[in-house]
Coordinates of C-alpha atoms and ligand atoms in Angstrom, one line a residue:
M1 CA -23.2 24.4 -33.5
S2 CA -19.4 26.0 -31.4
A3 CA -16.3 26.9 -32.2
D4 CA -15.1 25.0 -29.7
L5 CA -17.0 20.7 -31.0
R6 CA -15.1 22.4 -34.6
E7 CA -11.6 22.2 -32.5
L8 CA -12.7 19.8 -31.0
V9 CA -13.8 16.8 -34.0
R10 CA -10.3 19.0 -35.7
G11 CA -8.4 17.9 -33.0
Y12 CA -9.1 14.0 -33.3
A13 CA -8.8 14.1 -37.1
L14 CA -5.4 15.4 -36.7
K15 CA -5.4 12.1 -34.3
N16 CA -6.5 9.5 -36.8
A17 CA -4.5 11.2 -39.5
V18 CA -1.4 11.0 -37.7
K19 CA -2.0 7.2 -36.3
Y20 CA -3.2 6.3 -40.0
G21 CA 0.1 7.5 -42.1
G22 CA -1.3 11.5 -42.8
R23 CA -4.8 9.3 -43.8
A24 CA -7.9 10.1 -41.7
N25 CA -10.8 8.6 -41.8
V26 CA -14.4 9.9 -41.2
G27 CA -15.8 6.1 -39.5
S28 CA -12.9 6.4 -37.3
V29 CA -12.4 9.7 -36.0
M30 CA -16.5 9.1 -35.2
S31 CA -16.2 6.2 -33.0
M32 CA -12.8 7.6 -31.4
I33 CA -14.6 10.5 -30.2
L34 CA -17.8 9.1 -29.2
G35 CA -15.8 6.7 -27.8
D36 CA -14.2 9.3 -25.4
H37 CA -17.3 11.6 -25.1
P38 CA -19.9 9.4 -24.5
E39 CA -22.2 12.1 -23.9
L40 CA -21.7 13.7 -27.1
K41 CA -24.1 10.9 -28.7
P42 CA -26.9 12.8 -28.9
R43 CA -24.6 14.8 -31.4
A44 CA -23.4 12.4 -33.7
R45 CA -25.2 14.0 -36.2
E46 CA -24.1 18.0 -36.2
I47 CA -20.5 16.0 -35.2
A48 CA -20.7 13.4 -38.6
R49 CA -20.6 16.3 -40.2
L50 CA -17.7 17.9 -38.8
A51 CA -16.4 14.7 -39.0
R52 CA -16.1 15.0 -43.0
E53 CA -15.1 18.1 -42.6
A54 CA -11.9 18.3 -40.4
V55 CA -11.1 14.9 -42.3
E56 CA -10.7 16.4 -45.9
W57 CA -8.9 19.7 -44.1
A58 CA -7.0 17.2 -42.4
N59 CA -5.9 14.9 -45.6
S60 CA -5.5 18.2 -46.8
L61 CA -2.4 18.9 -44.7
D62 CA 1.3 17.4 -45.3
P63 CA 1.9 15.0 -42.7
R64 CA 4.4 16.5 -41.0
E65 CA 2.9 19.7 -41.0
Q66 CA -0.5 17.2 -38.9
E67 CA 2.2 15.8 -36.7
R68 CA 2.8 19.6 -36.1
L69 CA -0.3 20.7 -35.4
L70 CA -1.7 17.6 -33.4
R71 CA 1.7 18.2 -31.3
E72 CA 1.0 21.9 -31.0
R73 CA -2.6 22.7 -30.3
Y74 CA -3.7 19.3 -29.5
P75 CA -1.4 17.6 -27.0
H76 CA -4.1 16.0 -24.4
L77 CA -4.8 14.5 -27.7
L78 CA -1.1 12.8 -27.8
E79 CA -1.4 11.4 -24.2
E80 CA -3.9 9.3 -24.4
P81 CA -2.9 7.1 -26.1
R82 CA 0.0 6.6 -23.6
R83 CA -2.4 6.8 -21.0
E84 CA -4.2 4.2 -21.5
E85 CA -1.1 2.2 -21.8
R86 CA -0.4 3.0 -18.3
A87 CA -3.6 2.0 -17.0
A88 CA -3.6 -2.0 -18.8
E89 CA -0.1 -1.9 -17.5
R90 CA -1.0 -1.5 -13.9
G91 CA -4.7 -2.9 -15.2
L92 CA -7.1 -0.1 -13.1
P93 CA -9.6 0.7 -14.7
P94 CA -9.8 4.2 -15.6
L95 CA -10.8 7.3 -12.6
P96 CA -14.3 8.3 -13.1
G97 CA -14.3 11.9 -13.7
A98 CA -9.7 12.2 -14.0
R99 CA -8.0 14.3 -16.4
E100 CA -4.0 14.4 -16.9
G101 CA -3.2 16.5 -14.9
G102 CA -6.5 17.3 -13.0
V103 CA -6.5 14.4 -10.7
V104 CA -5.1 15.1 -6.6
T105 CA -5.2 11.7 -4.7
R106 CA -4.8 11.3 -1.1
F107 CA -3.9 8.7 1.4
A108 CA -5.1 10.2 5.5
P109 CA -4.0 6.8 7.7
N110 CA -4.3 7.2 11.4
P111 CA -0.5 7.3 13.7
D112 CA -1.8 5.3 16.3
F113 CA -0.1 2.3 14.4
V114 CA 1.9 0.5 11.5
I115 CA 0.1 -0.3 8.2
H116 CA -1.0 -3.2 7.0
I117 CA -1.6 -4.9 3.7
G118 CA -5.3 -4.4 4.2
N119 CA -4.5 0.1 4.7
A120 CA -1.6 -0.1 2.1
R121 CA -4.5 -0.4 -0.9
P122 CA -5.8 2.3 -0.3
A123 CA -1.7 4.0 -0.5
I124 CA -1.0 1.7 -3.8
L125 CA -3.7 3.2 -5.3
S126 CA -3.3 6.7 -4.5
H127 CA 0.0 6.6 -5.5
E128 CA -0.5 4.5 -8.5
Y129 CA -3.8 6.5 -10.3
A130 CA -1.7 9.9 -9.4
R131 CA 1.0 8.7 -11.7
M132 CA -1.8 6.4 -14.1
Y133 CA -2.6 10.7 -14.7
R134 CA 0.1 12.8 -14.0
G135 CA -1.3 14.6 -11.2
R136 CA -0.4 15.1 -6.7
M137 CA -1.1 12.3 -4.2
V138 CA -1.2 13.6 -0.4
L139 CA 0.1 11.9 2.6
R140 CA -1.6 13.3 4.9
F141 CA -1.5 12.6 9.3
E142 CA -5.0 12.4 11.0
D143 CA -4.5 12.4 14.4
T144 CA -7.2 14.6 16.1
D145 CA -8.5 12.2 18.5
P146 CA -5.8 11.6 21.1
R147 CA -8.0 10.3 23.8
T148 CA -9.7 6.9 22.1
K149 CA -6.9 6.7 18.7
T150 CA -4.2 7.9 20.8
P151 CA -1.6 8.5 18.5
I152 CA 1.8 7.6 18.9
R153 CA 4.9 9.6 17.6
E154 CA 7.3 6.8 15.9
A155 CA 4.0 6.0 13.9
Y156 CA 4.7 9.4 11.4
D157 CA 8.3 7.6 10.5
L158 CA 7.5 4.0 10.4
I159 CA 4.3 5.1 8.1
R160 CA 6.5 7.0 6.1
E161 CA 8.8 4.5 5.9
D162 CA 6.1 1.5 4.9
L163 CA 5.8 4.2 2.5
R164 CA 8.5 5.1 1.0
W165 CA 9.8 1.0 0.9
L166 CA 6.5 0.3 -1.1
G167 CA 7.5 2.9 -3.6
V168 CA 4.7 5.3 -2.7
R169 CA 5.2 9.0 -3.5
W170 CA 3.6 11.3 -2.4
D171 CA 4.1 15.7 -3.7
E172 CA 3.0 17.6 -0.2
E173 CA 2.2 16.0 3.4
Y174 CA 0.3 17.4 6.0
I175 CA -0.3 17.1 9.5
Q176 CA -3.7 17.8 11.0
S177 CA -3.2 18.2 14.3
L178 CA -0.5 21.0 12.9
R179 CA -3.8 22.9 11.3
M180 CA -6.6 22.9 14.5
E181 CA -6.8 26.9 13.4
V182 CA -8.1 25.9 9.9
F183 CA -10.6 23.3 11.6
Y184 CA -12.1 26.4 13.9
S185 CA -11.9 28.3 11.4
H186 CA -14.0 26.5 9.6
A187 CA -16.0 25.5 12.6
R188 CA -17.1 28.7 12.7
G189 CA -18.3 28.8 9.0
M190 CA -20.3 26.0 9.9
L191 CA -22.4 28.0 12.4
E192 CA -22.1 31.3 10.8
R193 CA -24.1 29.9 8.3
G194 CA -26.6 27.6 10.3
C195 CA -25.4 24.4 9.4
A196 CA -24.2 23.6 13.2
Y197 CA -25.5 24.0 16.4
V198 CA -23.1 24.0 19.9
D199 CA -25.0 21.8 21.7
L200 CA -25.3 21.9 24.8
C201 CA -27.4 18.7 26.1
G202 CA -24.5 15.7 27.2
E203 CA -26.0 12.3 26.5
E204 CA -29.7 13.0 26.4
S205 CA -29.0 14.5 23.1
R206 CA -28.1 10.5 22.0
E207 CA -31.5 9.6 23.1
L208 CA -33.0 13.0 21.1
L209 CA -31.4 11.5 18.0
R210 CA -32.6 8.8 18.2
S211 CA -36.0 9.6 17.9
G212 CA -35.6 11.6 15.0
R213 CA -35.5 14.7 17.9
A214 CA -32.7 16.7 18.8
C215 CA -31.4 19.5 21.6
H216 CA -33.6 22.4 21.8
T217 CA -30.5 24.4 21.1
R218 CA -30.1 23.0 17.4
E219 CA -33.0 26.0 17.2
R220 CA -30.6 29.3 18.3
E221 CA -28.9 31.8 16.2
P222 CA -26.2 32.2 14.9
E223 CA -25.1 34.7 17.6
W224 CA -25.7 32.4 20.1
Q225 CA -23.5 29.4 18.6
L226 CA -20.8 31.2 18.1
E227 CA -20.5 33.3 22.0
Q228 CA -20.4 29.2 22.5
W229 CA -18.3 28.2 20.6
D230 CA -16.0 31.1 21.6
R231 CA -17.1 29.4 25.2
M232 CA -15.4 26.2 23.9
L233 CA -12.2 27.5 22.7
A234 CA -11.9 29.8 26.3
G235 CA -12.1 25.9 28.2
E236 CA -15.5 27.0 30.3
Y237 CA -17.3 23.0 29.1
G238 CA -15.7 20.3 30.0
E239 CA -15.4 17.0 28.0
G240 CA -19.1 16.2 26.6
E241 CA -19.9 18.5 27.9
A242 CA -20.7 20.6 24.8
V243 CA -20.0 19.5 21.3
V244 CA -20.3 21.1 17.8
R245 CA -22.9 19.2 15.6
V246 CA -23.4 19.8 11.7
K247 CA -27.6 20.1 10.7
T248 CA -27.9 16.8 8.6
D249 CA -32.0 15.4 8.1
L250 CA -33.7 14.1 11.6
S251 CA -35.2 11.8 10.3
H252 CA -31.9 10.2 8.8
P253 CA -32.4 6.6 8.0
N254 CA -29.2 5.9 10.0
P255 CA -29.0 7.6 13.4
S256 CA -25.4 7.5 13.1
V257 CA -25.8 10.3 10.4
R258 CA -28.1 13.1 12.2
D259 CA -25.8 15.5 13.7
W260 CA -23.2 14.0 12.9
V261 CA -20.5 15.3 16.1
A262 CA -18.1 17.6 14.0
L263 CA -16.1 18.8 17.1
R264 CA -15.7 18.3 21.0
I265 CA -14.5 18.8 24.3
I266 CA -11.2 16.6 24.7
D267 CA -9.4 16.8 28.2
T268 CA -5.6 16.8 26.8
E269 CA -4.3 17.1 30.1
R270 CA -5.3 14.1 30.2
Y271 CA -4.2 12.7 26.8
P272 CA -2.0 15.1 26.3
H273 CA -1.6 14.7 22.0
P274 CA 2.0 13.8 21.6
L275 CA 2.8 16.7 18.8
V276 CA 1.4 19.9 20.3
G277 CA 0.7 17.9 24.1
S278 CA -2.0 19.9 25.9
R279 CA -2.7 23.4 23.9
Y280 CA -6.0 22.7 22.0
R281 CA -9.4 21.0 23.8
V282 CA -11.1 21.2 21.0
W283 CA -10.6 19.0 18.9
P284 CA -12.6 18.1 15.7
T285 CA -13.7 14.8 15.1
Y286 CA -12.5 12.3 12.1
N287 CA -15.2 13.6 9.9
F288 CA -15.0 17.4 9.8
A289 CA -11.4 17.2 9.7
V290 CA -11.7 14.9 7.0
S291 CA -14.2 17.0 4.1
V292 CA -12.2 20.4 5.4
D293 CA -9.4 19.1 4.3
D294 CA -10.2 16.9 1.4
H295 CA -11.8 20.2 -0.1
L296 CA -8.9 22.6 1.2
M297 CA -5.7 19.7 -0.2
G298 CA -7.6 20.1 -3.5
V299 CA -8.6 16.5 -3.1
T300 CA -10.6 15.5 -6.8
H301 CA -10.5 12.2 -6.2
V302 CA -10.8 9.8 -2.7
L303 CA -10.4 5.4 -2.4
R304 CA -11.2 4.2 -0.1
G305 CA -12.9 1.2 2.0
K306 CA -15.9 0.8 1.6
E307 CA -16.6 0.7 5.7
H308 CA -16.4 4.3 5.2
Q309 CA -19.9 5.1 2.7
V310 CA -21.7 6.0 5.8
N311 CA -18.5 8.8 6.8
T312 CA -18.5 10.4 2.9
E313 CA -22.3 10.6 3.3
K314 CA -22.3 12.5 6.3
Q315 CA -19.4 14.2 4.7
L316 CA -20.9 15.9 2.8
Y317 CA -23.4 17.7 4.4
V318 CA -19.9 19.8 4.9
Y319 CA -19.3 20.2 1.2
R320 CA -23.2 21.2 0.7
C321 CA -22.5 23.5 3.7
F322 CA -20.0 25.1 2.2
G323 CA -21.0 25.2 -2.3
W324 CA -17.6 22.6 -2.5
E325 CA -17.8 20.3 -5.2
P326 CA -17.5 17.3 -3.4
P327 CA -14.1 15.2 -4.6
V328 CA -15.6 11.0 -6.7
F329 CA -15.9 9.1 -4.0
I330 CA -14.7 5.1 -4.7
H331 CA -14.5 2.5 -2.2
F332 CA -13.7 -0.5 -2.7
G333 CA -13.8 -3.9 -0.6
R334 CA -11.7 -5.3 2.3
L335 CA -8.5 -6.9 2.1
K336 CA -7.6 -9.6 4.6
L337 CA -4.9 -11.8 4.6
E338 CA -5.5 -15.0 5.5
G339 CA -3.5 -16.5 8.8
F340 CA -2.5 -13.5 9.8
I341 CA -3.6 -11.2 13.0
M342 CA -4.3 -7.3 11.1
S343 CA -6.3 -5.8 13.7
K344 CA -4.1 -2.8 15.3
S345 CA -5.8 -4.0 19.0
K346 CA -5.0 -7.3 18.2
I347 CA -1.0 -6.9 18.1
R348 CA -0.7 -4.0 20.4
R349 CA -2.4 -6.9 22.9
L350 CA -0.1 -9.2 21.9
L351 CA 3.0 -7.2 22.3
E352 CA 1.5 -5.9 25.9
E353 CA 1.0 -9.4 27.3
N354 CA 3.8 -11.3 26.3
P355 CA 6.1 -8.7 26.3
G356 CA 9.8 -10.2 25.1
K357 CA 7.7 -13.1 23.0
F358 CA 7.2 -10.4 20.3
L359 CA 10.0 -8.4 18.4
G360 CA 7.9 -5.1 17.5
Y361 CA 5.6 -4.1 14.8
D362 CA 7.5 -5.8 12.3
D363 CA 7.2 -8.8 13.9
P364 CA 7.1 -11.6 10.7
R365 CA 4.7 -12.8 12.3
F366 CA 2.4 -9.8 11.7
G367 CA 0.8 -9.0 9.0
T368 CA 1.8 -5.8 9.1
I369 CA 3.5 -3.8 6.6
A370 CA 6.4 -3.8 7.9
G371 CA 6.4 -7.6 9.4
L372 CA 6.3 -8.9 5.8
R373 CA 8.8 -6.8 4.3
R374 CA 11.3 -8.4 7.3
R375 CA 9.3 -12.1 6.7
G376 CA 11.3 -12.0 3.2
I377 CA 8.3 -10.5 0.8
L378 CA 8.7 -8.1 -1.4
A379 CA 7.9 -4.2 -2.0
E380 CA 6.8 -5.5 -6.0
A381 CA 4.7 -8.6 -4.4
I382 CA 2.2 -6.3 -2.7
R383 CA 1.9 -4.4 -5.2
R384 CA 1.3 -7.0 -7.2
V385 CA -2.1 -7.8 -5.3
I386 CA -2.9 -5.2 -4.6
L387 CA -3.5 -4.0 -8.6
E388 CA -4.8 -7.1 -8.5
V389 CA -8.2 -6.1 -6.5
G390 CA -8.2 -3.0 -7.5
V391 CA -10.5 -1.3 -7.0
K392 CA -13.2 -3.9 -6.9
P393 CA -16.4 -3.5 -4.6
G394 CA -16.5 -6.7 -3.6
D395 CA -14.7 -7.7 -0.3
A396 CA -11.0 -10.1 -1.1
T397 CA -9.2 -12.6 1.2
L398 CA -5.8 -12.9 -0.1
S399 CA -4.0 -16.7 0.5
W400 CA -0.9 -16.8 2.6
S401 CA 0.1 -19.3 -0.8
N402 CA -1.5 -16.7 -3.2
L403 CA 1.1 -13.7 -1.8
A404 CA 3.8 -16.8 -1.0
A405 CA 3.9 -17.2 -5.3
V406 CA 4.1 -14.4 -6.1
N407 CA 6.9 -13.0 -4.5
R408 CA 8.2 -16.4 -5.0
K409 CA 8.5 -15.8 -8.8
L410 CA 10.2 -12.5 -8.3
L411 CA 12.4 -13.8 -5.6
D412 CA 13.0 -17.2 -7.8
A413 CA 15.0 -14.4 -10.6
A414 CA 16.5 -12.5 -8.2
A415 CA 18.1 -14.4 -5.2
D416 CA 21.2 -15.7 -4.7
R417 CA 21.0 -19.7 -3.5
V418 CA 23.5 -20.2 -1.2
M419 CA 23.3 -23.3 1.2
F420 CA 22.1 -24.3 4.4
V421 CA 22.5 -27.3 6.2
E422 CA 19.6 -27.8 8.8
D423 CA 20.7 -30.1 11.6
P424 CA 23.6 -31.8 10.0
V425 CA 25.6 -35.0 10.3
W426 CA 28.7 -34.3 9.6
L427 CA 30.4 -37.5 7.2
E428 CA 34.3 -37.3 6.4
V429 CA 35.2 -37.4 3.5
E430 CA 38.1 -40.1 1.1
A431 CA 38.6 -38.5 -1.8
G432 CA 41.6 -41.5 -2.6
G433 CA 44.1 -38.1 -0.8
G434 CA 43.1 -36.0 -2.7
C435 CA 41.3 -31.9 -2.9
L436 CA 38.1 -31.0 -4.9
E437 CA 37.1 -28.6 -6.1
A438 CA 33.3 -27.2 -6.6
E439 CA 32.9 -24.2 -8.8
I440 CA 28.5 -22.9 -7.9
P441 CA 27.0 -19.8 -9.6
Y442 CA 24.7 -18.0 -6.9
H443 CA 22.2 -18.0 -9.6
P444 CA 22.1 -20.9 -13.0
D445 CA 21.2 -17.4 -14.8
R446 CA 24.1 -15.3 -13.6
P447 CA 27.0 -18.5 -14.1
E448 CA 30.0 -15.1 -14.1
R449 CA 29.0 -14.8 -10.2
R450 CA 30.3 -18.4 -8.4
R451 CA 32.5 -19.0 -5.3
T452 CA 35.0 -21.6 -4.9
I453 CA 33.9 -24.7 -1.7
R454 CA 37.8 -26.3 -1.8
V455 CA 37.1 -29.5 0.4
C456 CA 40.5 -32.6 0.5
S457 CA 40.0 -35.6 2.2
G458 CA 39.6 -36.0 5.6
D459 CA 37.5 -33.1 6.2
E460 CA 33.9 -32.9 7.5
V461 CA 30.8 -31.9 5.6
G462 CA 27.2 -31.6 6.0
L463 CA 24.3 -33.3 4.6
T464 CA 21.0 -33.3 6.3
R465 CA 20.2 -36.2 8.6
Q466 CA 18.1 -37.6 6.0
D467 CA 20.6 -36.8 2.7
A468 CA 23.5 -38.6 5.3
S469 CA 20.7 -41.8 4.6
R470 CA 20.5 -42.2 0.8
G471 CA 23.8 -44.3 0.1
E472 CA 24.2 -42.5 -3.4
V473 CA 23.9 -38.3 -3.8
R474 CA 25.9 -36.0 -5.5
L475 CA 27.1 -32.8 -3.6
M476 CA 26.2 -30.7 -5.4
G477 CA 28.6 -28.5 -7.4
L478 CA 31.5 -30.9 -6.1
G479 CA 30.9 -35.2 -6.6
N480 CA 29.3 -38.0 -7.2
F481 CA 29.7 -39.9 -3.8
R482 CA 28.6 -43.0 -1.1
V483 CA 28.1 -42.3 2.1
A484 CA 29.3 -45.6 3.8
Q485 CA 30.4 -46.0 7.4
G486 CA 30.1 -42.2 8.3
R487 CA 31.9 -41.9 5.1
L488 CA 31.9 -39.7 2.2
E489 CA 33.4 -42.1 -0.6
L490 CA 34.2 -40.1 -4.1
V491 CA 32.5 -42.2 -6.3
N492 CA 33.6 -39.4 -9.5
T493 CA 33.2 -35.6 -9.9
S494 CA 30.8 -36.8 -12.9
L495 CA 27.3 -35.3 -14.1
D496 CA 26.3 -37.2 -16.6
Y497 CA 26.7 -40.0 -14.4
A498 CA 24.2 -38.6 -11.5
R499 CA 22.3 -38.0 -14.0
S500 CA 21.8 -41.7 -15.4
R501 CA 21.9 -42.8 -12.3
R502 CA 19.5 -40.2 -11.3
L503 CA 21.5 -39.3 -8.1
P504 CA 19.8 -36.9 -6.2
I505 CA 21.3 -33.7 -6.8
I506 CA 21.9 -32.2 -2.5
H507 CA 22.7 -29.9 -0.6
W508 CA 26.1 -29.2 2.0
T509 CA 28.1 -27.8 3.7
P510 CA 32.0 -27.8 4.3
R511 CA 32.5 -28.6 8.5
R512 CA 35.5 -25.5 8.1
G513 CA 33.8 -22.2 7.9
A514 CA 30.1 -23.5 8.1
V515 CA 28.2 -20.6 9.9
P516 CA 25.2 -21.0 12.6
M517 CA 22.6 -20.4 11.5
E518 CA 19.4 -20.1 12.8
V519 CA 15.6 -19.3 10.2
L520 CA 12.7 -18.2 12.1
E521 CA 9.5 -19.7 9.8
P522 CA 6.0 -18.0 12.3
V523 CA 4.0 -19.7 13.0
E524 CA 0.5 -18.6 13.9
L525 CA 2.2 -17.4 16.5
E526 CA 4.9 -19.5 16.9
F527 CA 8.1 -19.2 15.3
R528 CA 9.0 -23.0 14.4
V529 CA 13.0 -23.3 14.3
H530 CA 15.4 -24.5 12.7
R531 CA 18.4 -25.1 13.6
G532 CA 21.4 -25.6 11.4
Y533 CA 25.4 -24.6 9.2
A534 CA 25.0 -22.7 6.1
E535 CA 28.3 -22.7 3.5
P536 CA 30.7 -20.6 5.4
A537 CA 29.9 -17.6 1.4
I538 CA 26.5 -16.1 3.5
L539 CA 28.7 -14.2 5.4
E540 CA 29.0 -12.9 2.0
Y541 CA 24.7 -11.5 2.7
G542 CA 23.7 -8.7 5.3
P543 CA 21.4 -7.8 7.6
D544 CA 18.4 -7.6 5.0
S545 CA 19.2 -9.8 2.2
R546 CA 16.8 -12.8 0.1
L547 CA 17.9 -15.3 -0.3
Q548 CA 16.8 -19.1 -1.5
L549 CA 18.2 -21.6 0.7
V550 CA 19.0 -24.1 -1.6
R551 CA 16.0 -27.7 -1.2
F552 CA 14.9 -25.3 2.1
G553 CA 13.6 -22.0 0.9
F554 CA 13.0 -18.9 0.1
A555 CA 14.6 -16.4 3.6
R556 CA 15.8 -12.9 4.8
I557 CA 18.9 -12.5 6.5
D558 CA 17.9 -10.6 10.1
E559 CA 21.0 -10.0 11.9
V560 CA 24.6 -11.7 12.0
A561 CA 26.2 -11.4 14.2
S562 CA 29.4 -12.5 16.0
G563 CA 29.8 -15.0 13.4
A564 CA 25.9 -15.8 13.5
V565 CA 22.8 -15.9 10.9
R566 CA 19.5 -15.2 11.9
A567 CA 17.0 -15.3 9.3
F568 CA 13.3 -16.2 8.9
Y569 CA 11.5 -18.2 6.7
T570 CA 10.0 -16.2 4.0
H571 CA 8.1 -19.2 1.7
P572 CA 9.2 -22.3 0.0
Ligands
LIG601 N1 -7.9 8.4 8.8 C1 -8.8 7.4 7.9 C2 -8.6 5.9 8.0 O1 -7.3 5.8 8.0 C3 -9.3 7.8 6.1 C4 -9.8 7.3 5.6 C5 -11.0 7.6 4.6 O2 -11.0 9.1 4.2 O3 -9.4 7.3 3.6 O4 -9.4 5.1 7.5

């Protein structure tokens, strides 16, 4: 019977005593222990004996003493319920094999593009799990393919900005192209250990591997391999003439796994890297760099899409070669946002082929994080839908109306309400020669913040065409009017009157001070343009303000220039 086990059981007895007013109970101590440590089930009898002993001991202590001991000796048991609460709050299942303070996650984007809602998922989940277990999160830019996944200089910052906006915080940051020596030394390590070889057979190797054979250099001894490696580094081979391959099972059912390429030559005179130019010619592949880095950075849990499952299999060969303990890999399904273009190559093509048509990566017609932000989607809405799909392995499609519904709920409470009249009809007000004042709160939940709009007889007021044809209406906050012969005749200002007559309560704007406004509504790859005028108060809001345009929908102001406003329509 180990002393450790006795300690463990005593800890639970204290915890149970503290939780239940100073008196622990053997049965509930037992179920706590076996719930947290299912691996101990085979030793249940022994534990039962220890539990009886420990409960007796715990119950003999003064409650204050119980608390003090629990705090001092078993602080990890204090944390436990808090972590469960934190998990429940996020709706995420616990991470297998995770320990409080011992979790390291990472988000590893390729800076060849900005991120979209699909890549935001591993970012947000990695962040949430790191926080949930009070661990660390690493941000790592994977930019070791200057030829086919050419990194873009601005993408590093754009990705950082998107992540910050999403509320993702990282504790460490790395850029792989600045760590080339690390990959070189590990390549050497693999060759020395006989886990990798320099393949000089070029194209022929593919054929060979397809039939379960390999280049003859696979059999050469490590000394020869290292010599070739040095020649690769010295620039003696051209692109495709020499590659380093990892030795795998040559009969692996998936031919792409067989002796996969770990490092290759890229002619960086032709394909310079945006950060390191032509300084390196030998580049690690994603699979090699990721294995080395996940290990060196102490990553304990890799959260990624299931499209990486085969990569995981490849990466395990590197772990085996060095005798490293692999992290826990969690693969989740794909997340698509219905009706949005998210593919890097498609967006890039659209931008290139239609100069002037699209506004950039952050065009609200794209499903990029920046595009959604520019449209008026809140980071919290994205976080919520991603936590909702969590780490589920099945593919999921998020419809726009789904995302909009989550966003609307958040915005409805937060966004000020302002009047915008599309394509207005201007009508002269007749109020018996006098003036009226409308005092309208910006939000019904915050009645103290309000603006006053003064309208006098003879002034013009804009209504939508449809509202202008209604006969009798209530202009929000102002009064009840009859629309007759192109004029608005005041009936009275009583709200009860409006209610009893069930008058439509409509939005409007005074002509004086009205602000020209354009609201662009994304419709697939086009914009439907809504032109009109907003009430003067709209100028209190600058770019990036999210508003509810009364009876029109939610919008985000994008630009305010020379007294005119341009906004994007978010959703109804
Ligand atoms: N750079 C890889 C990607 O963006 C990382 C994948 C991973 O290993 O999680 O797909």
